[in-house]
């Protein structure tokens, strides 16, 4: 039977209805948040390493191709 208050409840309340009561219901959300945070940190590190690599090698770029390559990297 559909819940008549589903559409009028805030998302947090509906989530708790789906996940279940207590710590067991929210543990998966906390674990998911930790995994997303770790992924974001990894992406930041990769971006920093890429920028450092581009800066270190940009000195050797010459001509139109070098300018185009440098412009492409700074656009990221």
C-alpha atoms as one frame of an Amber mdcrd trajectory, in Angstrom:
protein
   0.000   0.000   0.000   1.464   3.403  -0.929   2.392   5.770   1.863   0.201
   8.888   1.587   2.751  11.049   3.411   5.663  10.058   1.126   5.374  13.034
  -1.215   4.977  15.550   1.608   7.850  14.250   3.764  11.363  15.681   3.501
  13.962  13.507   1.739  15.720  12.727   5.014  12.598  11.161   6.480  11.938
   9.137   3.334  15.553   7.934   3.313  15.271   6.705   6.897  12.081   4.861
   5.970  13.932   3.078   3.171  17.239   2.464   4.974  15.768   1.205   8.189
  15.963   2.260  11.796  19.060   2.752  13.899  22.747   2.656  13.140  22.465
  -0.319  10.785  20.324   1.704   8.407  22.654   4.680   8.197  25.986   2.796
   8.275  25.887   2.238   4.525  25.398   5.959   3.934  28.374   6.801   6.138
  30.500   4.199   4.329  29.411   5.583   0.970  30.288   9.122   2.040  33.758
   7.963   3.116  34.288   6.247  -0.239  33.210   9.361  -2.162  35.521  11.492
  -0.021  38.451   9.161  -0.751  37.659   9.339  -4.464  37.558  13.148  -4.359
  40.933  13.251  -2.601  42.393  10.923  -5.227  41.032  13.112  -8.010  42.533
  16.223  -6.408  45.931  14.524  -6.136  45.798  13.387  -9.765  44.853  16.887
 -10.896  47.716  18.405  -8.918  50.197  15.900 -10.353  48.951  16.640 -13.871
  49.315  20.390 -13.362  52.818  19.928 -11.958  53.782  17.729 -14.904  52.394
  20.258 -17.394  54.277  23.087 -15.695  57.536  21.147 -15.667  57.327  20.126
 -19.322  55.883  23.384 -20.717  59.367  24.874 -20.852  60.305  22.415 -23.606
  57.245  23.146 -25.774  58.089  25.105 -28.911  56.124  26.642 -31.755  52.434
  26.535 -32.545  52.073  22.923 -31.397  53.589  23.764 -28.044  51.292  26.740
 -27.591  48.261  24.645 -28.515  49.279  21.908 -26.105  49.833  24.393 -23.293
  46.453  26.005 -23.973  44.750  22.603 -23.896  46.304  21.721 -20.549  45.409
  25.033 -18.916  41.824  24.549 -20.104  41.508  21.470 -17.934
